[in-house]
Amino acid sequence: MSFITKFISNIINTQKMNWNKLETPEKLQEIIKNSDATPVLIFKHSTRCSISSMALSRFERQWNQEKVGKVEPYYLDLIQYRNVSNLIAQELDIQHESPQVLLIENGKCTYHASHSAIYFDDLVGQVNA
């Protein structure tokens, strides 16, 4: 991201994403368990894909913690941590896609979207729906 683009993005979006990293199978198990008390968002991002980069950038610009409540956002670099991405598909019985957002509540995936269907406002409407 160029300096000018980053500067403009910071002006437009004063609420930055505070991503938590998802890098291990153990962390995934912890996230799933903790989703009983706090909804969890997982953004699966392919660092090799321009569509994924575009979806991630748009999602980050739209992010508003107040609107989404106590949802904890997690970021997964699925190229580097492919084993974790595969485990997500297995544990949550959800087809792998990239980019992909998943909302986890009470140990289950209650909402997911991929590619150009990833929109923050759609996520907000699904939290505790």
PDB file of C-alpha atoms in Angstrom, residues 2-59:
ATOM      1  CA  SER A   2       1.490   3.338  -0.988  1.00  0.00           C
ATOM      2  CA  PHE A   3       2.034   6.080   1.562  1.00  0.00           C
ATOM      3  CA  ILE A   4      -0.687   8.277   0.019  1.00  0.00           C
ATOM      4  CA  THR A   5      -3.218   5.441  -0.120  1.00  0.00           C
ATOM      5  CA  LYS A   6      -2.477   4.520   3.483  1.00  0.00           C
ATOM      6  CA  PHE A   7      -2.743   8.174   4.570  1.00  0.00           C
ATOM      7  CA  ILE A   8      -6.119   8.619   2.854  1.00  0.00           C
ATOM      8  CA  SER A   9      -7.358   5.308   4.247  1.00  0.00           C
ATOM      9  CA  ASN A  10      -6.432   6.428   7.758  1.00  0.00           C
ATOM     10  CA  ILE A  11      -8.364   9.680   7.317  1.00  0.00           C
ATOM     11  CA  ILE A  12     -11.460   7.913   6.015  1.00  0.00           C
ATOM     12  CA  ASN A  13     -11.409   5.081   8.557  1.00  0.00           C
ATOM     13  CA  THR A  14     -10.524   6.220  12.030  1.00  0.00           C
ATOM     14  CA  GLN A  15     -11.519   2.831  13.454  1.00  0.00           C
ATOM     15  CA  LYS A  16      -8.710   0.497  12.463  1.00  0.00           C
ATOM     16  CA  MET A  17      -9.015  -3.222  12.538  1.00  0.00           C
ATOM     17  CA  ASN A  18      -7.266  -4.818  15.467  1.00  0.00           C
ATOM     18  CA  TRP A  19      -6.696  -8.223  13.933  1.00  0.00           C
ATOM     19  CA  ASN A  20      -5.777 -11.159  16.110  1.00  0.00           C
ATOM     20  CA  LYS A  21      -3.596 -13.691  14.308  1.00  0.00           C
ATOM     21  CA  LEU A  22      -4.774 -17.226  13.690  1.00  0.00           C
ATOM     22  CA  GLU A  23      -1.705 -19.376  13.060  1.00  0.00           C
ATOM     23  CA  THR A  24      -2.081 -22.689  14.885  1.00  0.00           C
ATOM     24  CA  PRO A  25      -4.588 -25.522  15.229  1.00  0.00           C
ATOM     25  CA  GLU A  26      -4.532 -24.929  18.985  1.00  0.00           C
ATOM     26  CA  LYS A  27      -5.552 -21.302  18.516  1.00  0.00           C
ATOM     27  CA  LEU A  28      -8.425 -22.408  16.267  1.00  0.00           C
ATOM     28  CA  GLN A  29      -9.672 -24.799  18.970  1.00  0.00           C
ATOM     29  CA  GLU A  30      -9.453 -21.975  21.522  1.00  0.00           C
ATOM     30  CA  ILE A  31     -11.382 -19.631  19.212  1.00  0.00           C
ATOM     31  CA  ILE A  32     -14.136 -22.190  18.644  1.00  0.00           C
ATOM     32  CA  LYS A  33     -14.439 -22.831  22.392  1.00  0.00           C
ATOM     33  CA  ASN A  34     -14.433 -19.102  23.245  1.00  0.00           C
ATOM     34  CA  SER A  35     -17.146 -18.410  20.658  1.00  0.00           C
ATOM     35  CA  ASP A  36     -19.650 -19.626  23.259  1.00  0.00           C
ATOM     36  CA  ALA A  37     -19.097 -16.343  25.116  1.00  0.00           C
ATOM     37  CA  THR A  38     -17.872 -14.008  22.355  1.00  0.00           C
ATOM     38  CA  PRO A  39     -18.657 -14.173  18.623  1.00  0.00           C
ATOM     39  CA  VAL A  40     -15.569 -14.593  16.460  1.00  0.00           C
ATOM     40  CA  LEU A  41     -14.871 -13.437  12.919  1.00  0.00           C
ATOM     41  CA  ILE A  42     -12.254 -15.235  10.836  1.00  0.00           C
ATOM     42  CA  PHE A  43     -11.005 -13.610   7.644  1.00  0.00           C
ATOM     43  CA  LYS A  44      -9.216 -16.152   5.458  1.00  0.00           C
ATOM     44  CA  HIS A  45      -6.889 -14.243   3.162  1.00  0.00           C
ATOM     45  CA  SER A  46      -4.756 -15.420   0.270  1.00  0.00           C
ATOM     46  CA  THR A  47      -1.707 -13.184   0.071  1.00  0.00           C
ATOM     47  CA  ARG A  48      -1.238 -14.261  -3.567  1.00  0.00           C
ATOM     48  CA  CYS A  49      -4.668 -13.192  -4.804  1.00  0.00           C
ATOM     49  CA  SER A  50      -5.641  -9.686  -5.891  1.00  0.00           C
ATOM     50  CA  ILE A  51      -9.342 -10.413  -5.321  1.00  0.00           C
ATOM     51  CA  SER A  52      -8.561 -11.428  -1.757  1.00  0.00           C
ATOM     52  CA  SER A  53      -6.511  -8.261  -1.236  1.00  0.00           C
ATOM     53  CA  MET A  54      -9.349  -6.140  -2.588  1.00  0.00           C
ATOM     54  CA  ALA A  55     -11.929  -7.854  -0.340  1.00  0.00           C
ATOM     55  CA  LEU A  56      -9.699  -7.471   2.710  1.00  0.00           C
ATOM     56  CA  SER A  57      -9.059  -3.786   2.017  1.00  0.00           C
ATOM     57  CA  ARG A  58     -12.757  -3.053   1.500  1.00  0.00           C
ATOM     58  CA  PHE A  59     -13.694  -4.957   4.660  1.00  0.00           C
TER      59      PHE A  59
END
